[in-house]
Amino acid sequence: MSVSTAASTRTVCAPLPVLGRDVTVPLVTGGEVGYAALDYAASAPALQRVWDDVAAYAPYYGSVHRGAGYLSQLSTDLFENARKTVAEFLDCRPDDQLVFTRSTTDSLNLLARALPADCQVFVFETEHHASLLPWQDARVSYLDAPRTPRQAVATLERALADRDPHGPALVCVTGASNVTGELWPVRELAAAAHAHGARIVLDAAQLVPHHPVSVRDLDVDWVAFSGHKLYAPFGSGVLAGRADWLRAAEPYLAGGGASRKVTRREDGGVAVEWHESAARHEAGSPNVIGAYSIASACKALTEAGWDTLVAREQRLIAGVRAGLAEIPEVRVLSLFGDDAPRVGVISFVVEGWNSSHFAAALSAEYGIGVRDGLFCAHPLVRTLLGSDPGTQGECGAPEAAPGEKSLNAIRVSFGAGTPDEHVERFVNAVRELVADGARWTYRTENGRCVPAV
């Protein structure tokens, strides 16, 4: 599919300009339309500010921590200043460590490798796979999906009360669901964890792009997130928090940068002295552009003002939810109910439609990009949908198991770079598709629902 860019003659009503805001895409019904990127929960577009900062730095790119030359020294300063900027953005404690990783998934796998011996991990089944799956080598207790924030806290308290009080324990919880957008009671869950001698790590992948996150105020021990969800899609992530478990663990990766001193032993092997700083888990040449892009995004969001950003997003959320509520065939998915606070992530199903078919029609006929499937949160979506939603459609869910062709949902997500027009067009498109049906025929190809040609 070809794409093009065109100068926009309409004011983009978004507080932070993003790349791609002027991209146009072809429609199967003819003509082109400005692309409505409404899949921020998967990867948010790069902020124009981030792109400009990276472009300005690119000619000065050099190796980090290893060179005497000017560009190397400049790049090293930029990398370490990025670490300070992100730590300030997260309101970290003075003795916290901030490690640059590849993503939220990488961050939580790093922490999983750093768990003390015989550590017990508590995680709700509602988590994204990035925070659900890394703990396979630990003693894991998977907690049932709660239906209210209060029930979430009570469920955790019961589970922690039954654990061995003398061993180490870790609670892993999301800040905002990547399926429903609902905010979790992080501060209360942290208090419950600490009251029972456990630590807590916050998966903030879906929270940091939408709300300020203070490690100190929430009283979490670690926080993890990805740059590509924070308008900085350059392959970098963050793990920030308590230093002791990280210092005591073997390096996540063995290699240059993580080692302070390497010598030959008399037996012919090598002896290694590892760094105790964040460098211990940052072996190899670091992704300085990725780290710098995260810092740039943190500055842009802070300067734009969280009060302004949050208030606008809440207005967009209210508009989408009100529009969908007017369509009887649409069911919005929720754990905590309509009144739960949430970020700009909304999942739903449409009666009589397979969700993959519906998402394909939004793209091909309206130029609107959303997500369909189980959103790397299979247990949660299965809980919300039930084992057999009973919907029909020309196309099945991507990679659906036999008998589960219809077990999928549609997710729309947006943020600080989303124009009002995009969410308005989305609601109108949903209304039209439900009322009139698709104007094109679709088929399954390589696991995806695509327009038939």
Coordinates of C-alpha atoms in Angstrom, one line a residue:
M1 CA 0.0 0.0 0.0
S2 CA 1.4 3.4 -1.0
V3 CA 1.5 6.3 1.3
S4 CA 2.1 10.0 0.8
T5 CA 2.3 13.2 2.8
A6 CA 0.5 16.4 2.1
A7 CA 0.5 19.8 3.7
S8 CA -2.5 20.2 6.0
T9 CA -4.8 23.2 5.5
R10 CA -6.6 22.4 8.7
T11 CA -5.3 23.3 12.1
V12 CA -4.3 20.2 14.0
C13 CA -6.1 20.4 17.4
A14 CA -3.5 18.6 19.4
P15 CA -1.2 20.1 22.1
L16 CA 1.9 18.2 21.0
P17 CA 2.6 17.8 17.2
V18 CA 3.6 14.3 16.1
L19 CA 5.2 12.9 13.0
G20 CA 2.7 11.5 10.5
R21 CA 0.0 14.1 11.2
D22 CA -0.1 15.0 7.5
V23 CA 0.2 11.4 6.0
T24 CA -2.6 10.4 3.6
V25 CA -3.6 6.9 2.8
P26 CA -5.6 5.4 -0.1
L27 CA -9.1 4.0 0.5
V28 CA -10.4 0.9 -1.2
T29 CA -13.5 2.9 -2.2
G30 CA -11.4 5.4 -4.0
G31 CA -9.5 8.6 -3.2
E32 CA -7.2 9.3 -0.2
V33 CA -7.8 10.6 3.3
G34 CA -5.6 11.9 6.1
Y35 CA -4.6 8.9 8.3
A36 CA -6.1 8.7 11.7
A37 CA -3.5 7.0 13.9
L38 CA -5.6 5.6 16.8
D39 CA -3.3 2.8 18.0
Y40 CA -1.2 4.8 20.5
A41 CA -1.3 2.0 23.1
A42 CA 0.8 -0.2 20.7
S43 CA 3.3 2.5 19.6
A44 CA 2.7 6.2 19.8
P45 CA 4.0 8.3 16.9
A46 CA 7.2 10.3 17.6
L47 CA 6.7 13.8 18.9
Q48 CA 8.0 16.4 16.4
R49 CA 10.1 17.7 19.3
V50 CA 11.7 14.4 19.8
W51 CA 12.4 14.0 16.1
D52 CA 13.9 17.5 15.9
D53 CA 16.1 16.9 19.0
V54 CA 17.4 13.6 17.6
A55 CA 18.1 15.1 14.2
A56 CA 20.0 18.0 15.8
Y57 CA 22.2 15.5 17.8
A58 CA 22.7 13.0 15.0
P59 CA 25.8 14.6 13.4
Y60 CA 27.5 14.6 16.8
Y61 CA 26.8 10.9 17.5
G62 CA 29.7 9.0 19.1
S63 CA 30.5 6.1 21.2
V64 CA 29.5 6.4 24.9
H65 CA 31.8 6.0 27.9
R66 CA 34.7 4.7 25.8
G67 CA 36.2 7.5 23.8
A68 CA 38.5 10.5 24.4
G69 CA 37.3 12.4 21.4
Y70 CA 35.0 15.3 21.5
L71 CA 31.9 13.6 20.0
S72 CA 32.4 10.6 22.4
Q73 CA 32.6 13.0 25.4
L74 CA 29.5 14.9 24.1
S75 CA 27.5 11.7 23.6
T76 CA 28.5 10.4 27.0
D77 CA 27.3 13.7 28.7
L78 CA 24.1 13.6 26.7
F79 CA 23.5 9.9 27.7
E80 CA 24.0 10.5 31.4
N81 CA 22.1 13.8 31.3
A82 CA 19.2 11.8 29.7
R83 CA 19.3 9.5 32.7
K84 CA 19.0 12.4 35.1
T85 CA 16.2 13.9 33.1
V86 CA 14.2 10.7 33.1
A87 CA 14.9 10.2 36.8
E88 CA 13.5 13.7 37.5
F89 CA 10.5 13.0 35.3
L90 CA 9.7 9.9 37.4
D91 CA 10.5 11.7 40.7
C92 CA 12.9 9.0 41.7
R93 CA 14.5 8.8 45.1
P94 CA 18.2 10.0 45.5
D95 CA 19.6 6.5 45.8
D96 CA 17.5 4.9 43.1
Q97 CA 19.1 3.5 40.0
L98 CA 17.8 4.1 36.5
V99 CA 18.8 1.5 33.8
F100 CA 18.2 2.1 30.2
T101 CA 16.8 -1.1 28.5
R102 CA 15.1 -1.9 25.2
S103 CA 11.4 -1.8 26.4
T104 CA 9.0 -2.5 29.3
T105 CA 9.4 -6.2 28.5
D106 CA 13.2 -6.0 28.7
S107 CA 13.0 -4.0 31.9
L108 CA 10.8 -6.6 33.7
N109 CA 12.8 -9.5 32.4
L110 CA 15.9 -7.8 33.8
L111 CA 14.2 -7.4 37.2
A112 CA 13.1 -11.0 37.0
R113 CA 16.8 -12.0 36.6
A114 CA 17.7 -9.9 39.6
L115 CA 15.2 -11.5 42.1
P116 CA 16.7 -12.9 45.3
A117 CA 16.7 -16.6 45.7
D118 CA 13.4 -18.1 46.7
C119 CA 11.5 -14.9 45.9
Q120 CA 7.8 -15.2 45.6
V121 CA 6.0 -13.1 42.9
F122 CA 2.4 -12.0 43.0
V123 CA 0.8 -10.9 39.7
F124 CA -2.8 -10.4 38.6
E125 CA -3.9 -12.4 35.6
T126 CA -5.1 -9.1 34.1
E127 CA -1.5 -8.0 33.3
H128 CA 0.0 -7.5 29.9
H129 CA 2.2 -10.4 28.9
A130 CA 5.3 -8.2 29.5
S131 CA 4.5 -8.2 33.2
L132 CA 2.7 -11.5 33.4
L133 CA 5.3 -13.9 31.9
P134 CA 8.9 -12.9 33.0
W135 CA 8.5 -14.6 36.4
Q136 CA 8.5 -18.2 35.2
D137 CA 11.6 -19.1 37.1
A138 CA 10.3 -17.7 40.4
R139 CA 7.5 -18.9 42.7
V140 CA 4.6 -17.2 41.0
S141 CA 1.1 -16.7 42.4
Y142 CA -1.4 -15.6 39.7
L143 CA -4.3 -13.6 41.2
D144 CA -7.8 -13.7 39.7
A145 CA -9.1 -10.6 37.9
P146 CA -10.7 -8.2 40.4
R147 CA -13.9 -6.4 39.4
T148 CA -13.3 -3.3 41.5
P149 CA -10.1 -1.4 42.7
R150 CA -11.1 -2.3 46.3
Q151 CA -11.3 -5.9 45.4
A152 CA -7.8 -5.7 43.8
V153 CA -6.4 -4.5 47.1
A154 CA -8.3 -7.1 49.1
T155 CA -7.2 -9.9 46.8
L156 CA -3.6 -8.9 47.1
E157 CA -3.7 -8.5 50.9
R158 CA -5.2 -12.0 51.3
A159 CA -2.5 -13.5 49.0
L160 CA 0.3 -11.8 50.9
A161 CA -1.1 -12.7 54.3
D162 CA -0.7 -16.4 53.3
R163 CA 2.9 -16.2 52.1
D164 CA 6.0 -17.1 54.0
P165 CA 6.7 -13.9 55.9
H166 CA 10.4 -14.4 56.1
G167 CA 11.2 -14.7 52.4
P168 CA 11.5 -12.0 49.7
A169 CA 8.4 -11.2 47.7
L170 CA 7.5 -9.0 44.8
V171 CA 4.2 -7.7 43.5
C172 CA 3.9 -6.7 39.9
V173 CA 1.0 -4.5 38.8
T174 CA 0.0 -2.3 35.9
G175 CA -0.7 1.4 36.3
A176 CA -3.2 1.6 33.5
S177 CA -4.7 -1.4 31.6
N178 CA -3.6 -1.7 28.0
V179 CA -7.1 -3.3 27.3
T180 CA -9.6 -1.1 29.2
G181 CA -7.5 1.9 30.0
E182 CA -8.6 1.8 33.6
L183 CA -6.3 3.1 36.3
W184 CA -5.3 0.7 39.0
P185 CA -5.0 1.6 42.7
V186 CA -1.2 1.6 42.6
R187 CA -0.7 3.6 45.8
E188 CA -3.0 1.3 47.8
L189 CA -1.5 -1.8 46.3
A190 CA 2.0 -0.5 47.2
A191 CA 0.9 0.1 50.8
A192 CA -0.5 -3.4 51.0
A193 CA 2.7 -4.9 49.6
H194 CA 4.9 -3.0 52.0
A195 CA 2.7 -3.8 55.0
H196 CA 3.4 -7.5 54.3
G197 CA 7.1 -7.1 53.7
A198 CA 6.9 -7.3 49.9
R199 CA 8.2 -5.0 47.2
I200 CA 6.3 -3.8 44.2
V201 CA 7.1 -3.0 40.6
L202 CA 4.9 -0.8 38.5
D203 CA 4.3 -1.5 34.8
A204 CA 3.8 2.1 33.7
A205 CA 3.9 1.5 29.9
Q206 CA 0.3 2.7 29.5
L207 CA 0.5 5.2 32.4
V208 CA 3.5 7.5 31.7
P209 CA 2.2 8.8 28.3
H210 CA -1.0 9.9 30.0
H211 CA -0.4 10.9 33.6
P212 CA 2.5 12.1 35.8
V213 CA 4.2 9.3 37.6
S214 CA 6.0 9.8 40.9
V215 CA 7.9 6.9 42.3
R216 CA 8.0 8.6 45.7
D217 CA 4.3 9.6 45.8
L218 CA 3.1 6.1 44.6
D219 CA 5.7 4.5 46.9
V220 CA 6.7 1.9 44.4
D221 CA 10.0 0.1 44.5
W222 CA 10.5 0.0 40.7
V223 CA 8.9 1.4 37.6
A224 CA 9.2 0.2 34.1
F225 CA 8.1 1.7 30.8
S226 CA 8.9 1.8 27.0
G227 CA 10.0 4.8 25.0
H228 CA 7.9 3.8 22.0
K229 CA 4.7 4.4 24.0
L230 CA 6.0 7.7 25.2
Y231 CA 6.3 9.3 21.8
A232 CA 10.0 8.2 21.5
P233 CA 10.0 5.1 19.2
F234 CA 13.8 4.5 19.1
G235 CA 14.0 1.1 20.8
S236 CA 14.7 2.1 24.4
G237 CA 13.0 1.6 27.8
V238 CA 13.5 2.2 31.4
L239 CA 13.8 0.3 34.7
A240 CA 14.1 2.7 37.7
G241 CA 14.0 2.0 41.4
R242 CA 15.8 0.3 44.3
A243 CA 19.4 -0.4 43.7
D244 CA 20.1 -3.2 46.1
W245 CA 18.6 -6.2 44.2
L246 CA 20.1 -4.9 40.9
R247 CA 23.6 -4.5 42.5
A248 CA 23.5 -8.0 44.0
A249 CA 22.4 -9.7 40.8
E250 CA 24.6 -11.0 38.1
P251 CA 24.6 -8.7 35.1
Y252 CA 21.6 -9.1 32.8
L253 CA 24.1 -9.2 29.9
A254 CA 27.8 -10.0 30.2
G255 CA 30.1 -7.9 28.2
G256 CA 31.9 -4.6 27.8
G257 CA 30.5 -1.7 29.8
A258 CA 29.1 -3.9 32.5
S259 CA 32.6 -5.0 33.6
R260 CA 34.9 -2.8 35.7
K261 CA 37.9 -5.0 35.6
V262 CA 38.8 -8.3 33.9
T263 CA 41.9 -10.3 34.6
R264 CA 43.3 -13.8 33.8
R265 CA 43.2 -16.3 36.6
E266 CA 46.0 -18.8 37.3
D267 CA 43.7 -21.7 36.2
G268 CA 43.4 -20.1 32.7
G269 CA 40.0 -18.6 33.2
V270 CA 39.1 -14.9 33.7
A271 CA 38.0 -13.1 36.8
V272 CA 35.5 -10.3 36.5
E273 CA 34.7 -7.3 38.7
W274 CA 31.3 -5.9 37.7
H275 CA 30.1 -2.3 38.0
E276 CA 27.7 -1.6 40.8
S277 CA 26.1 1.4 39.0
A278 CA 23.4 1.1 36.3
A279 CA 26.2 0.2 33.9
R280 CA 26.2 -3.3 35.4
H281 CA 23.0 -4.0 33.4
E282 CA 23.8 -2.0 30.3
A283 CA 26.5 -4.1 28.6
G284 CA 27.5 -3.2 25.1
S285 CA 27.2 0.1 23.3
P286 CA 24.1 1.8 24.7
N287 CA 21.3 3.1 22.7
V288 CA 22.2 6.8 23.2
I289 CA 19.6 8.0 20.7
G290 CA 16.9 5.9 22.3
A291 CA 17.8 7.3 25.8
Y292 CA 18.0 10.9 24.5
S293 CA 14.6 10.5 22.7
I294 CA 13.0 9.4 26.0
A295 CA 14.5 12.4 27.8
S296 CA 13.3 14.7 25.1
A297 CA 9.7 13.3 25.3
C298 CA 9.8 13.7 29.1
K299 CA 10.7 17.3 28.7
A300 CA 8.1 18.0 26.1
L301 CA 5.3 16.4 28.2
T302 CA 6.4 18.3 31.4
E303 CA 6.6 21.6 29.5
A304 CA 3.2 21.1 27.9
G305 CA 1.7 20.8 31.4
W306 CA 0.1 17.7 32.8
D307 CA -3.1 19.5 33.9
T308 CA -3.7 20.6 30.4
L309 CA -2.9 17.3 28.8
V310 CA -4.9 15.2 31.2
A311 CA -8.0 17.5 31.0
R312 CA -8.0 17.4 27.2
E313 CA -7.6 13.6 27.1
Q314 CA -10.4 13.2 29.5
R315 CA -12.6 15.3 27.2
L316 CA -11.7 13.0 24.2
I317 CA -12.4 9.9 26.3
A318 CA -15.8 11.2 27.3
G319 CA -16.6 12.0 23.7
V320 CA -15.7 8.5 22.4
R321 CA -17.4 6.7 25.2
A322 CA -20.6 8.8 24.8
G323 CA -20.6 8.2 21.1
L324 CA -20.1 4.4 21.4
A325 CA -22.8 4.3 24.1
E326 CA -25.3 5.6 21.6
I327 CA -24.8 2.5 19.4
P328 CA -26.7 -0.4 21.0
E329 CA -24.6 -3.0 19.1
V330 CA -21.4 -1.8 20.7
R331 CA -20.2 -3.2 24.1
V332 CA -17.2 -1.5 25.7
L333 CA -15.0 -3.8 27.8
S334 CA -14.4 -2.9 31.5
L335 CA -13.2 -4.5 34.7
F336 CA -14.1 -1.7 37.1
G337 CA -17.2 -0.2 35.5
D338 CA -18.2 3.0 33.7
D339 CA -17.2 5.3 36.5
A340 CA -13.6 4.1 36.8
P341 CA -10.9 6.6 36.0
R342 CA -9.1 5.8 32.8
V343 CA -6.6 6.9 30.1
G344 CA -7.2 7.1 26.4
V345 CA -7.4 3.3 25.7
I346 CA -10.9 1.8 25.0
S347 CA -11.7 -1.7 23.8
F348 CA -15.0 -2.9 22.5
V349 CA -16.8 -5.5 20.5
V350 CA -19.7 -5.1 18.0
E351 CA -22.6 -7.4 17.8
G352 CA -22.7 -9.3 14.6
W353 CA -19.1 -8.5 13.7
N354 CA -15.8 -10.2 14.1
S355 CA -13.5 -7.6 15.5
S356 CA -10.8 -8.3 12.9
H357 CA -13.3 -7.7 10.1
F358 CA -14.5 -4.5 11.8
A359 CA -10.9 -3.1 12.3
A360 CA -10.0 -3.9 8.7
A361 CA -13.0 -2.0 7.4
L362 CA -12.1 1.0 9.6
S363 CA -8.7 1.0 8.0
A364 CA -9.6 0.3 4.3
E365 CA -12.7 2.4 4.1
Y366 CA -12.1 5.2 6.5
G367 CA -8.3 5.5 6.9
I368 CA -8.5 4.8 10.6
G369 CA -5.9 2.7 12.3
V370 CA -6.9 0.7 15.4
R371 CA -5.9 -2.6 16.9
D372 CA -7.8 -5.9 17.0
G373 CA -7.1 -9.1 18.8
L374 CA -6.2 -10.0 22.4
F375 CA -3.7 -7.2 22.9
C376 CA -0.9 -9.4 24.5
A377 CA -3.3 -9.7 27.5
H378 CA -4.9 -13.0 26.6
P379 CA -6.2 -14.0 30.1
L380 CA -7.8 -10.5 30.6
V381 CA -9.5 -10.3 27.3
R382 CA -10.8 -13.9 27.6
T383 CA -12.2 -12.9 31.0
L384 CA -13.9 -9.8 29.6
L385 CA -15.3 -11.6 26.5
G386 CA -16.1 -15.0 27.9
S387 CA -15.1 -18.2 26.1
D388 CA -17.6 -17.7 23.2
P389 CA -18.7 -14.2 22.2
G390 CA -20.7 -15.7 19.4
T391 CA -20.1 -13.0 16.8
Q392 CA -19.8 -13.6 13.1
G393 CA -17.7 -12.0 10.3
E394 CA -16.0 -12.7 7.0
C395 CA -12.6 -12.8 8.7
G396 CA -11.3 -14.5 11.8
A397 CA -9.1 -13.2 14.6
P398 CA -5.4 -13.2 13.7
E399 CA -3.8 -16.5 14.7
A400 CA -7.0 -17.6 16.4
A401 CA -7.1 -21.1 17.7
P402 CA -9.7 -23.5 16.3
G403 CA -13.1 -22.7 17.7
E404 CA -12.0 -19.2 18.7
K405 CA -12.4 -17.3 15.5
S406 CA -14.5 -14.7 17.2
L407 CA -12.5 -14.4 20.4
N408 CA -11.0 -10.9 19.8
A409 CA -11.8 -7.3 20.4
I410 CA -11.2 -3.8 18.9
R411 CA -9.0 -1.2 20.7
V412 CA -8.9 2.5 20.0
S413 CA -6.2 4.5 21.7
F414 CA -5.1 8.1 21.6
G415 CA -3.0 10.7 23.4
A416 CA -1.4 14.2 23.3
G417 CA -0.8 14.1 19.6
T418 CA -4.4 13.1 18.5
P419 CA -6.5 15.8 16.8
D420 CA -10.1 16.1 17.8
E421 CA -11.1 15.3 14.2
H422 CA -9.6 11.8 14.4
V423 CA -11.7 10.7 17.3
E424 CA -14.8 12.3 15.8
R425 CA -14.2 10.5 12.5
F426 CA -13.7 7.2 14.4
V427 CA -17.1 7.5 16.2
N428 CA -18.8 8.4 13.0
A429 CA -17.2 5.5 11.2
V430 CA -18.3 3.0 13.8
R431 CA -21.8 4.4 13.6
E432 CA -21.8 4.0 9.8
L433 CA -20.4 0.5 9.7
V434 CA -22.9 -0.7 12.3
A435 CA -25.8 0.9 10.5
D436 CA -24.9 0.2 6.9
G437 CA -22.3 -2.6 6.9
A438 CA -19.0 -2.7 5.1
R439 CA -18.9 -1.4 1.5
W440 CA -16.2 -3.9 0.6
T441 CA -15.6 -7.6 0.7
Y442 CA -12.8 -8.9 3.0
R443 CA -10.9 -12.2 3.4
T444 CA -8.3 -13.7 5.6
E445 CA -4.7 -13.6 4.3
N446 CA -1.6 -14.7 6.3
G447 CA -3.6 -14.4 9.5
R448 CA -4.9 -10.9 8.8
C449 CA -8.3 -9.7 7.6
V450 CA -7.7 -7.7 4.3
P451 CA -9.8 -6.3 1.5
A452 CA -10.5 -8.8 -1.2
V453 CA -9.2 -7.7 -4.6

